[in-house]
Amino acid sequence: VRNYDAIVVGGGPAGSTCARHLSVAGLSVLVVDAARFPRDKLCAGWITPRVVEAASMDPHEYECGGRTLQPFTGFRTGMIDGPSIHTDFERIVSFGILRCEFDQYLLDRAGAELATGDPVTTLLREGGRWIVNDKFEAPVIVGAGGHFCPVARRLNEQQAAETRGGHVPGLVVAQETELRMTPEQARRCRVEGRVPELYFCRDRAGYGWCVRKGDHLNVGLGQLGGRPLRPLVAAFASSLQRDGRIPADMPFEWKGHAYRVHVQPRRVLAGDGVVVVGDAAGLAHRVSGEGIVTAVESGRLAARSILSASGRYSAEELSSYVAMIDRRYGRPPVERPRTPLAASVVSRLVPHLMRSRRFVRRVLLDRWFLQLGRTPIS
Ligand SMILES: Cc1cc2nc3c(=O)[nH]c(=O)nc-3n(C[C@H](O)[C@H](O)[C@H](O)COP(=O)(O)OP(=O)(O)OC[C@H]3O[C@@H](n4cnc5c(N)ncnc54)[C@H](O)[C@@H]3O)c2cc1C
């Protein structure tokens, strides 16, 4: 059995950020991931400047490594199958990245030992230490394995049992296709690289996106709640093709994934010798579904909590992580199902709001999607 100061399960943005901050502080860290890198992750690949800040990224250096970094200076928004409006910020407000490149970049910088292609299958707690897959041992473990993280599952066994087979609060299910366009398709594609497109469902329980990053095009739709996704996604893609936004001969290969947004009851975030971060903790933004920023920020906060515990990893010591998450994101609200009346009001109101340039700019984009008022993590 090999010994470490900390083991991080999952090498996505949450795990690699946490690992980096622990390594820099002098801890010996192992990142264990089921996948071999570079690996892809279903994601539109939209990142806000807060991600650049929290991950201490240098955009110039990132691009110089031959990676795709598509600046976004505006958004086209509307209802699915309805008219759309273009909001121009006249400055860079976000970026588009390819997850296979982005996640590899963050993991390379983590400075940790890697065990990739190694799914965590056993997790034992003995004498105040964790033993992973019968071969790695540490006094503290970080669950960063995304929505299906084995560490989060163990910490949340009771909550999982209560929701088994039933409604999972805040669960987003999404499907997307990301592909490289041929030069001919790229010429015919009317989606501009600088202007990602967002199209909302009438009940506001979800939205479709169309994001162009260099010659890559990413089309997808995600929604809260349990309606069947496939017909919505197919209808969305054909509306884009019918309107000529994307080439009619784009071959779609839909892939699906799920994750949780930040609502009550929240997953348990810390326990004896353990914290969970990113999607494993269910921290994504409630409206936009943005999860990379909360992954990176929670990775940093978890590292801070582990370092301040100075080797005493009791649940009480590590509860400082939960307090930091609450300070950063507030206590999550309770997800309430809409009454039929409220649902009908929303479905009539949303198309009107989406035609209002003021609402789109001030509320939808500035407040919900770009969260312009929020300060970067210190
Ligand atoms: C379709 C879709 C589109 C999205 N678009 C955006 C977007 O544009 N912008 C945005 O900010 N967010 C987006 N999100 C959310 C975002 O992708 C996630 O919030 C983010 O990836 C969370 O990062 P993470 O590090 O917590 O988890 P992940 O990125 O999921 O990484 C988890 C890692 O854990 C590993 N792992 C899993 N199980 C095990 C195991 N048993 N043993 C070992 N390793 C394991 C996995 O291989 C993986 O590498 C999107 C999500 C979906 C589904």
CSV table of C-alpha atoms and ligand atoms in Angstrom, one decimal:
chain,number,residue,atom,x,y,z
A,1,VAL,CA,0.0,0.0,0.0
A,2,ARG,CA,1.3,3.4,-1.0
A,3,ASN,CA,0.9,6.3,1.4
A,4,TYR,CA,0.0,9.9,0.7
A,5,ASP,CA,-1.0,13.0,2.6
A,6,ALA,CA,-4.2,13.3,0.6
A,7,ILE,CA,-6.1,11.3,-2.1
A,8,VAL,CA,-8.3,13.1,-4.6
A,9,VAL,CA,-10.8,10.9,-6.4
A,10,GLY,CA,-11.5,12.5,-9.8
A,11,GLY,CA,-9.2,14.6,-12.0
A,12,GLY,CA,-11.8,17.0,-13.5
A,13,PRO,CA,-11.7,20.8,-12.7
A,14,ALA,CA,-12.7,20.3,-9.1
A,15,GLY,CA,-10.2,17.5,-8.3
A,16,SER,CA,-7.2,19.0,-10.2
A,17,THR,CA,-7.7,22.4,-8.6
A,18,CYS,CA,-7.9,21.0,-5.1
A,19,ALA,CA,-4.9,18.7,-5.8
A,20,ARG,CA,-2.9,21.7,-7.1
A,21,HIS,CA,-3.5,23.8,-4.0
A,22,LEU,CA,-2.6,20.9,-1.7
A,23,SER,CA,0.6,20.0,-3.7
A,24,VAL,CA,1.7,23.7,-3.7
A,25,ALA,CA,1.4,23.7,0.1
A,26,GLY,CA,3.8,20.7,0.2
A,27,LEU,CA,1.4,17.8,0.7
A,28,SER,CA,2.0,14.5,-1.2
A,29,VAL,CA,-1.2,14.1,-3.3
A,30,LEU,CA,-2.5,11.3,-5.4
A,31,VAL,CA,-5.3,11.9,-8.0
A,32,VAL,CA,-7.1,8.7,-8.9
A,33,ASP,CA,-9.4,8.8,-12.0
A,34,ALA,CA,-11.3,6.1,-13.8
A,35,ALA,CA,-10.5,7.7,-17.2
A,36,ARG,CA,-7.3,7.9,-19.1
A,37,PHE,CA,-6.4,11.5,-20.0
A,38,PRO,CA,-6.9,13.3,-22.2
A,39,ARG,CA,-10.6,12.4,-21.7
A,40,ASP,CA,-13.7,14.1,-22.9
A,41,LYS,CA,-16.5,15.3,-20.6
A,42,LEU,CA,-20.0,16.2,-21.9
A,43,CYS,CA,-20.1,20.0,-21.6
A,44,ALA,CA,-20.8,23.0,-23.7
A,45,GLY,CA,-17.4,24.2,-22.7
A,46,TRP,CA,-18.5,27.8,-21.6
A,47,ILE,CA,-16.3,29.3,-19.0
A,48,THR,CA,-16.7,32.8,-17.4
A,49,PRO,CA,-13.8,35.0,-16.4
A,50,ARG,CA,-14.3,33.8,-12.8
A,51,VAL,CA,-13.0,30.4,-13.9
A,52,VAL,CA,-9.9,32.0,-15.4
A,53,GLU,CA,-9.3,33.8,-12.2
A,54,ALA,CA,-10.1,30.9,-9.8
A,55,ALA,CA,-8.0,28.5,-11.8
A,56,SER,CA,-5.1,31.1,-12.1
A,57,MET,CA,-5.1,30.6,-15.8
A,58,ASP,CA,-3.2,32.8,-18.2
A,59,PRO,CA,-5.4,32.9,-21.3
A,60,HIS,CA,-2.4,33.8,-23.5
A,61,GLU,CA,-0.3,30.9,-22.3
A,62,TYR,CA,-3.4,28.6,-22.6
A,63,GLU,CA,-3.9,29.5,-26.2
A,64,CYS,CA,-0.2,29.4,-27.0
A,65,GLY,CA,-0.2,25.7,-26.2
A,66,GLY,CA,-2.4,25.2,-29.3
A,67,ARG,CA,-5.6,24.9,-27.3
A,68,THR,CA,-8.9,26.3,-28.3
A,69,LEU,CA,-10.0,29.4,-26.4
A,70,GLN,CA,-12.9,31.0,-28.1
A,71,PRO,CA,-13.7,34.5,-26.8
A,72,PHE,CA,-17.4,35.3,-26.4
A,73,THR,CA,-18.5,39.0,-26.7
A,74,GLY,CA,-22.3,38.5,-26.8
A,75,PHE,CA,-25.2,36.1,-26.8
A,76,ARG,CA,-28.1,35.4,-29.1
A,77,THR,CA,-31.1,34.4,-27.0
A,78,GLY,CA,-34.7,33.5,-27.6
A,79,MET,CA,-37.4,30.8,-27.2
A,80,ILE,CA,-37.0,27.5,-29.0
A,81,ASP,CA,-38.8,28.0,-32.3
A,82,GLY,CA,-39.2,31.7,-31.6
A,83,PRO,CA,-37.5,35.0,-32.6
A,84,SER,CA,-34.1,35.7,-31.1
A,85,ILE,CA,-32.2,38.8,-30.1
A,86,HIS,CA,-28.5,39.6,-30.1
A,87,THR,CA,-26.9,41.2,-27.0
A,88,ASP,CA,-23.5,42.7,-27.7
A,89,PHE,CA,-21.3,43.4,-24.8
A,90,GLU,CA,-18.5,44.9,-27.0
A,91,ARG,CA,-15.9,43.2,-24.8
A,92,ILE,CA,-15.0,39.6,-23.9
A,93,VAL,CA,-17.4,38.3,-21.3
A,94,SER,CA,-16.7,34.6,-21.5
A,95,PHE,CA,-14.7,31.9,-23.3
A,96,GLY,CA,-15.4,28.6,-25.0
A,97,ILE,CA,-13.0,25.7,-24.4
A,98,LEU,CA,-12.8,22.0,-25.3
A,99,ARG,CA,-13.0,19.9,-22.2
A,100,CYS,CA,-10.5,17.3,-23.4
A,101,GLU,CA,-7.9,20.1,-23.6
A,102,PHE,CA,-9.0,22.2,-20.6
A,103,ASP,CA,-9.1,19.3,-18.1
A,104,GLN,CA,-5.8,17.9,-19.3
A,105,TYR,CA,-4.3,21.4,-18.8
A,106,LEU,CA,-5.6,21.7,-15.3
A,107,LEU,CA,-4.5,18.2,-14.4
A,108,ASP,CA,-0.9,18.7,-15.8
A,109,ARG,CA,-0.6,21.7,-13.5
A,110,ALA,CA,-1.8,19.9,-10.4
A,111,GLY,CA,1.7,18.7,-9.5
A,112,ALA,CA,0.2,15.5,-8.1
A,113,GLU,CA,0.9,11.9,-8.7
A,114,LEU,CA,-1.6,10.4,-11.0
A,115,ALA,CA,-3.4,7.0,-11.1
A,116,THR,CA,-5.5,7.2,-14.3
A,117,GLY,CA,-7.5,4.5,-15.9
A,118,ASP,CA,-8.1,3.3,-12.3
A,119,PRO,CA,-11.7,3.5,-11.2
A,120,VAL,CA,-12.2,3.6,-7.4
A,121,THR,CA,-14.0,0.4,-6.5
A,122,THR,CA,-13.2,0.0,-2.8
A,123,LEU,CA,-13.1,2.6,-0.2
A,124,LEU,CA,-12.2,1.5,3.4
A,125,ARG,CA,-11.8,3.6,6.5
A,126,GLU,CA,-9.4,2.0,9.1
A,127,GLY,CA,-7.7,3.6,12.1
A,128,GLY,CA,-8.5,7.1,10.9
A,129,ARG,CA,-7.1,6.4,7.3
A,130,TRP,CA,-8.7,5.8,4.0
A,131,ILE,CA,-7.6,2.8,1.9
A,132,VAL,CA,-8.5,3.1,-1.8
A,133,ASN,CA,-8.6,0.1,-4.1
A,134,ASP,CA,-6.5,-1.8,-1.5
A,135,LYS,CA,-3.4,0.0,-2.7
A,136,PHE,CA,-3.5,3.7,-1.8
A,137,GLU,CA,-3.8,5.1,1.7
A,138,ALA,CA,-4.2,8.6,3.1
A,139,PRO,CA,-5.7,10.3,6.2
A,140,VAL,CA,-7.9,12.6,4.1
A,141,ILE,CA,-9.8,12.0,0.9
A,142,VAL,CA,-11.5,14.4,-1.5
A,143,GLY,CA,-14.5,13.3,-3.5
A,144,ALA,CA,-14.2,15.0,-6.9
A,145,GLY,CA,-15.6,12.2,-9.0
A,146,GLY,CA,-18.5,14.2,-10.5
A,147,HIS,CA,-22.2,13.3,-10.3
A,148,PHE,CA,-21.5,9.6,-9.7
A,149,CYS,CA,-18.6,10.1,-7.3
A,150,PRO,CA,-18.1,7.0,-5.2
A,151,VAL,CA,-16.9,9.1,-2.2
A,152,ALA,CA,-19.9,11.3,-2.3
A,153,ARG,CA,-22.1,8.3,-2.7
A,154,ARG,CA,-20.6,6.8,0.5
A,155,LEU,CA,-21.0,10.0,2.4
A,156,ASN,CA,-24.6,10.4,1.2
A,157,GLU,CA,-25.9,6.8,1.6
A,158,GLN,CA,-28.8,7.9,3.7
A,159,GLN,CA,-30.0,10.6,1.3
A,160,ALA,CA,-29.6,8.3,-1.7
A,161,ALA,CA,-31.7,5.7,0.1
A,162,GLU,CA,-34.4,8.2,0.7
A,163,THR,CA,-34.6,9.4,-3.0
A,164,ARG,CA,-33.9,6.0,-4.6
A,165,GLY,CA,-36.3,5.5,-7.5
A,166,GLY,CA,-38.0,8.8,-6.8
A,167,HIS,CA,-37.5,12.5,-7.5
A,168,VAL,CA,-33.9,13.8,-7.1
A,169,PRO,CA,-34.1,17.5,-6.2
A,170,GLY,CA,-32.2,19.8,-8.6
A,171,LEU,CA,-31.3,17.0,-11.1
A,172,VAL,CA,-30.4,18.3,-14.5
A,173,VAL,CA,-30.4,15.9,-17.4
A,174,ALA,CA,-28.7,16.9,-20.6
A,175,GLN,CA,-27.8,15.7,-24.0
A,176,GLU,CA,-25.4,17.1,-26.5
A,177,THR,CA,-23.3,16.6,-29.6
A,178,GLU,CA,-19.9,18.2,-30.1
A,179,LEU,CA,-18.2,17.8,-33.5
A,180,ARG,CA,-15.7,19.3,-35.8
A,181,MET,CA,-17.2,20.9,-38.8
A,182,THR,CA,-15.8,20.4,-42.3
A,183,PRO,CA,-14.6,23.7,-43.9
A,184,GLU,CA,-17.7,23.6,-46.0
A,185,GLN,CA,-20.0,23.1,-43.0
A,186,ALA,CA,-18.1,25.9,-41.1
A,187,ARG,CA,-18.9,28.2,-44.0
A,188,ARG,CA,-22.6,27.4,-43.9
A,189,CYS,CA,-22.9,27.6,-40.1
A,190,ARG,CA,-24.5,30.9,-39.1
A,191,VAL,CA,-23.7,30.6,-35.4
A,192,GLU,CA,-20.8,33.0,-34.8
A,193,GLY,CA,-17.9,31.9,-32.6
A,194,ARG,CA,-18.1,35.1,-30.6
A,195,VAL,CA,-21.9,34.8,-30.0
A,196,PRO,CA,-23.1,31.6,-28.4
A,197,GLU,CA,-26.8,31.0,-28.7
A,198,LEU,CA,-29.3,30.1,-25.9
A,199,TYR,CA,-32.9,29.0,-26.6
A,200,PHE,CA,-35.3,28.5,-23.7
A,201,CYS,CA,-38.0,26.0,-23.2
A,202,ARG,CA,-41.5,27.5,-22.6
A,203,ASP,CA,-41.7,26.3,-19.0
A,204,ARG,CA,-38.2,27.7,-18.2
A,205,ALA,CA,-37.2,24.3,-16.9
A,206,GLY,CA,-34.4,24.1,-19.4
A,207,TYR,CA,-32.7,25.5,-22.4
A,208,GLY,CA,-30.8,24.5,-25.5
A,209,TRP,CA,-27.5,25.9,-26.6
A,210,CYS,CA,-25.5,26.2,-29.7
A,211,VAL,CA,-21.8,27.1,-29.1
A,212,ARG,CA,-19.2,27.4,-31.8
A,213,LYS,CA,-15.6,27.1,-30.7
A,214,GLY,CA,-13.2,27.5,-33.7
A,215,ASP,CA,-14.3,24.8,-36.1
A,216,HIS,CA,-16.1,22.8,-33.3
A,217,LEU,CA,-19.8,23.1,-32.9
A,218,ASN,CA,-21.5,22.0,-29.7
A,219,VAL,CA,-25.3,21.7,-29.6
A,220,GLY,CA,-27.2,20.5,-26.6
A,221,LEU,CA,-30.2,20.8,-24.3
A,222,GLY,CA,-30.5,20.4,-20.5
A,223,GLN,CA,-33.5,20.5,-18.3
A,224,LEU,CA,-34.6,20.1,-14.7
A,225,GLY,CA,-37.4,17.7,-14.0
A,226,GLY,CA,-38.3,14.4,-15.4
A,227,ARG,CA,-39.8,15.1,-18.9
A,228,PRO,CA,-38.4,12.8,-21.6
A,229,LEU,CA,-35.4,14.6,-23.1
A,230,ARG,CA,-34.9,12.9,-26.5
A,231,PRO,CA,-38.0,14.5,-28.3
A,232,LEU,CA,-37.1,18.0,-26.9
A,233,VAL,CA,-33.5,17.7,-28.1
A,234,ALA,CA,-34.6,16.4,-31.5
A,235,ALA,CA,-37.1,19.2,-31.9
A,236,PHE,CA,-34.5,21.8,-30.9
A,237,ALA,CA,-31.9,20.5,-33.3
A,238,SER,CA,-34.4,20.5,-36.2
A,239,SER,CA,-35.5,24.0,-35.3
A,240,LEU,CA,-31.9,25.2,-35.6
A,241,GLN,CA,-31.5,23.4,-38.9
A,242,ARG,CA,-34.8,24.7,-40.2
A,243,ASP,CA,-33.8,28.3,-39.4
A,244,GLY,CA,-30.5,27.8,-41.1
A,245,ARG,CA,-28.5,28.4,-37.9
A,246,ILE,CA,-26.5,25.2,-38.4
A,247,PRO,CA,-25.9,23.2,-41.6
A,248,ALA,CA,-28.7,20.8,-42.4
A,249,ASP,CA,-26.2,17.9,-42.9
A,250,MET,CA,-24.8,18.0,-39.4
A,251,PRO,CA,-24.7,14.5,-38.1
A,252,PHE,CA,-25.9,14.4,-34.5
A,253,GLU,CA,-24.7,11.8,-32.1
A,254,TRP,CA,-26.4,12.6,-28.9
A,255,LYS,CA,-24.8,11.7,-25.6
A,256,GLY,CA,-26.3,12.2,-22.2
A,257,HIS,CA,-25.2,13.1,-18.7
A,258,ALA,CA,-26.8,14.3,-15.4
A,259,TYR,CA,-25.7,16.5,-12.6
A,260,ARG,CA,-27.3,18.4,-9.7
A,261,VAL,CA,-27.7,22.1,-9.2
A,262,HIS,CA,-27.4,23.7,-5.8
A,263,VAL,CA,-30.8,23.2,-4.0
A,264,GLN,CA,-32.0,21.6,-0.8
A,265,PRO,CA,-31.6,18.9,0.4
A,266,ARG,CA,-28.0,19.4,-0.4
A,267,ARG,CA,-25.5,16.6,-0.4
A,268,VAL,CA,-23.5,16.1,2.7
A,269,LEU,CA,-20.2,18.0,2.0
A,270,ALA,CA,-17.9,16.9,4.7
A,271,GLY,CA,-17.3,14.1,7.3
A,272,ASP,CA,-14.5,12.5,9.2
A,273,GLY,CA,-11.4,12.7,6.9
A,274,VAL,CA,-13.5,13.5,3.8
A,275,VAL,CA,-14.8,16.5,1.8
A,276,VAL,CA,-16.7,16.5,-1.6
A,277,VAL,CA,-16.3,19.1,-4.3
A,278,GLY,CA,-17.7,20.2,-7.7
A,279,ASP,CA,-20.5,18.0,-9.2
A,280,ALA,CA,-19.9,15.4,-6.5
A,281,ALA,CA,-21.3,18.1,-4.1
A,282,GLY,CA,-24.1,19.2,-6.4
A,283,LEU,CA,-23.0,22.9,-6.6
A,284,ALA,CA,-23.8,24.0,-10.1
A,285,HIS,CA,-25.7,27.3,-10.6
A,286,ARG,CA,-29.5,26.9,-10.4
A,287,VAL,CA,-30.5,28.8,-13.5
A,288,SER,CA,-27.5,28.6,-15.9
A,289,GLY,CA,-26.3,25.1,-14.8
A,290,GLU,CA,-22.7,26.5,-14.9
A,291,GLY,CA,-20.7,24.0,-13.0
A,292,ILE,CA,-17.0,24.5,-13.9
A,293,VAL,CA,-16.7,27.7,-11.8
A,294,THR,CA,-18.2,26.0,-8.7
A,295,ALA,CA,-16.0,23.0,-9.3
A,296,VAL,CA,-12.8,25.1,-9.4
A,297,GLU,CA,-13.9,27.3,-6.5
A,298,SER,CA,-15.0,24.5,-4.3
A,299,GLY,CA,-11.7,22.7,-5.1
A,300,ARG,CA,-9.8,25.7,-3.8
A,301,LEU,CA,-12.0,26.1,-0.7
A,302,ALA,CA,-11.7,22.4,0.1
A,303,ALA,CA,-7.9,22.6,-0.1
A,304,ARG,CA,-8.0,25.6,2.2
A,305,SER,CA,-10.0,23.7,4.8
A,306,ILE,CA,-7.8,20.7,4.6
A,307,LEU,CA,-4.7,22.8,5.1
A,308,SER,CA,-6.1,24.7,8.0
A,309,ALA,CA,-7.0,21.4,9.7
A,310,SER,CA,-3.2,20.7,10.0
A,311,GLY,CA,-3.6,17.0,10.0
A,312,ARG,CA,-6.6,16.8,12.4
A,313,TYR,CA,-9.2,15.8,9.9
A,314,SER,CA,-12.3,15.3,12.1
A,315,ALA,CA,-15.7,16.2,10.7
A,316,GLU,CA,-15.7,19.2,13.0
A,317,GLU,CA,-12.4,20.6,11.7
A,318,LEU,CA,-13.5,20.0,8.0
A,319,SER,CA,-16.9,21.6,8.6
A,320,SER,CA,-15.0,24.9,7.9
A,321,TYR,CA,-15.3,23.8,4.2
A,322,VAL,CA,-19.1,23.7,4.5
A,323,ALA,CA,-19.1,27.2,6.2
A,324,MET,CA,-16.9,28.5,3.3
A,325,ILE,CA,-19.3,27.1,0.7
A,326,ASP,CA,-22.3,28.7,2.5
A,327,ARG,CA,-20.6,32.0,2.6
A,328,ARG,CA,-19.7,31.8,-1.1
A,329,TYR,CA,-23.0,30.5,-2.5
A,330,GLY,CA,-25.5,31.1,0.3
A,331,ARG,CA,-27.8,28.4,1.7
A,332,PRO,CA,-29.4,26.7,-1.2
A,333,PRO,CA,-33.2,27.1,-1.6
A,334,VAL,CA,-35.8,24.3,-1.4
A,335,GLU,CA,-36.8,23.2,-4.9
A,336,ARG,CA,-40.6,23.6,-5.0
A,337,PRO,CA,-42.7,22.0,-7.7
A,338,ARG,CA,-44.7,24.5,-9.6
A,339,THR,CA,-48.5,24.5,-9.2
A,340,PRO,CA,-50.4,24.2,-12.5
A,341,LEU,CA,-51.4,27.9,-12.2
A,342,ALA,CA,-47.8,29.0,-11.7
A,343,ALA,CA,-46.7,26.8,-14.6
A,344,SER,CA,-49.2,28.4,-16.9
A,345,VAL,CA,-48.3,31.9,-15.8
A,346,VAL,CA,-44.6,31.1,-16.4
A,347,SER,CA,-45.1,29.6,-19.8
A,348,ARG,CA,-47.1,32.8,-20.9
A,349,LEU,CA,-44.7,35.2,-19.3
A,350,VAL,CA,-41.3,33.8,-20.4
A,351,PRO,CA,-41.8,34.4,-24.2
A,352,HIS,CA,-42.6,38.1,-23.4
A,353,LEU,CA,-39.6,38.5,-21.1
A,354,MET,CA,-37.3,36.9,-23.7
A,355,ARG,CA,-38.3,39.6,-26.2
A,356,SER,CA,-37.4,42.4,-23.7
A,357,ARG,CA,-33.8,43.5,-24.4
A,358,ARG,CA,-33.7,45.0,-20.9
A,359,PHE,CA,-34.7,41.8,-19.1
A,360,VAL,CA,-32.3,39.7,-21.3
A,361,ARG,CA,-29.4,42.0,-20.6
A,362,ARG,CA,-29.9,42.9,-17.0
A,363,VAL,CA,-31.4,39.8,-15.5
A,364,LEU,CA,-30.8,36.8,-17.8
A,365,LEU,CA,-27.3,37.6,-18.9
A,366,ASP,CA,-25.8,40.0,-16.3
A,367,ARG,CA,-27.3,38.4,-13.3
A,368,TRP,CA,-28.0,34.8,-14.0
A,369,PHE,CA,-25.5,33.7,-16.7
A,370,LEU,CA,-22.6,36.0,-16.2
A,371,GLN,CA,-23.2,36.8,-12.5
A,372,LEU,CA,-21.4,40.1,-13.1
A,373,GLY,CA,-21.8,41.3,-9.5
A,374,ARG,CA,-19.9,38.3,-8.0
A,375,THR,CA,-16.4,39.0,-6.9
A,376,PRO,CA,-13.6,36.5,-7.9
A,377,ILE,CA,-12.6,34.1,-5.1
A,378,SER,CA,-9.8,35.4,-3.0
B,1,LIG,C1,-24.3,18.5,-21.3
B,1,LIG,C2,-23.6,19.3,-20.3
B,1,LIG,C3,-23.2,20.6,-20.6
B,1,LIG,C4,-22.5,21.4,-19.6
B,1,LIG,N1,-22.1,22.6,-20.0
B,1,LIG,C5,-21.4,23.4,-19.1
B,1,LIG,C6,-20.8,24.7,-19.5
B,1,LIG,O1,-20.8,25.0,-20.7
B,1,LIG,N2,-20.2,25.4,-18.5
B,1,LIG,C7,-20.1,25.0,-17.2
B,1,LIG,O2,-19.5,25.7,-16.4
B,1,LIG,N3,-20.6,23.8,-16.9
B,1,LIG,C8,-21.3,23.0,-17.7
B,1,LIG,N4,-21.7,21.8,-17.4
B,1,LIG,C9,-21.4,21.3,-16.0
B,1,LIG,C10,-20.0,20.9,-15.9
B,1,LIG,O3,-19.6,20.0,-16.9
B,1,LIG,C11,-19.7,20.2,-14.5
B,1,LIG,O4,-20.3,21.0,-13.5
B,1,LIG,C12,-18.2,20.1,-14.3
B,1,LIG,O5,-17.6,19.2,-15.2
B,1,LIG,C13,-17.9,19.6,-12.9
B,1,LIG,O6,-16.6,19.3,-12.7
B,1,LIG,P1,-16.1,18.2,-11.6
B,1,LIG,O7,-14.6,18.3,-11.6
B,1,LIG,O8,-16.8,18.3,-10.4
B,1,LIG,O9,-16.5,16.8,-12.3
B,1,LIG,P2,-16.1,16.1,-13.7
B,1,LIG,O10,-15.7,17.1,-14.6
B,1,LIG,O11,-17.3,15.3,-14.0
B,1,LIG,O12,-14.9,15.1,-13.3
B,1,LIG,C14,-15.1,14.0,-12.5
B,1,LIG,C15,-14.0,13.0,-12.8
B,1,LIG,O13,-14.2,11.9,-11.9
B,1,LIG,C16,-13.8,10.7,-12.5
B,1,LIG,N5,-14.5,9.6,-11.9
B,1,LIG,C17,-15.9,9.4,-11.9
B,1,LIG,N6,-16.1,8.2,-11.2
B,1,LIG,C18,-14.9,7.8,-10.8
B,1,LIG,C19,-14.6,6.6,-10.0
B,1,LIG,N7,-15.4,5.7,-9.6
B,1,LIG,N8,-13.2,6.4,-9.8
B,1,LIG,C20,-12.3,7.3,-10.2
B,1,LIG,N9,-12.6,8.4,-10.9
B,1,LIG,C21,-13.9,8.6,-11.2
B,1,LIG,C22,-14.3,11.0,-14.0
B,1,LIG,O14,-13.6,10.1,-14.9
B,1,LIG,C23,-14.0,12.4,-14.2
B,1,LIG,O15,-12.7,12.6,-14.8
B,1,LIG,C24,-22.4,21.0,-18.3
B,1,LIG,C25,-22.8,19.7,-18.0
B,1,LIG,C26,-23.4,18.9,-18.9
B,1,LIG,C27,-23.9,17.5,-18.5
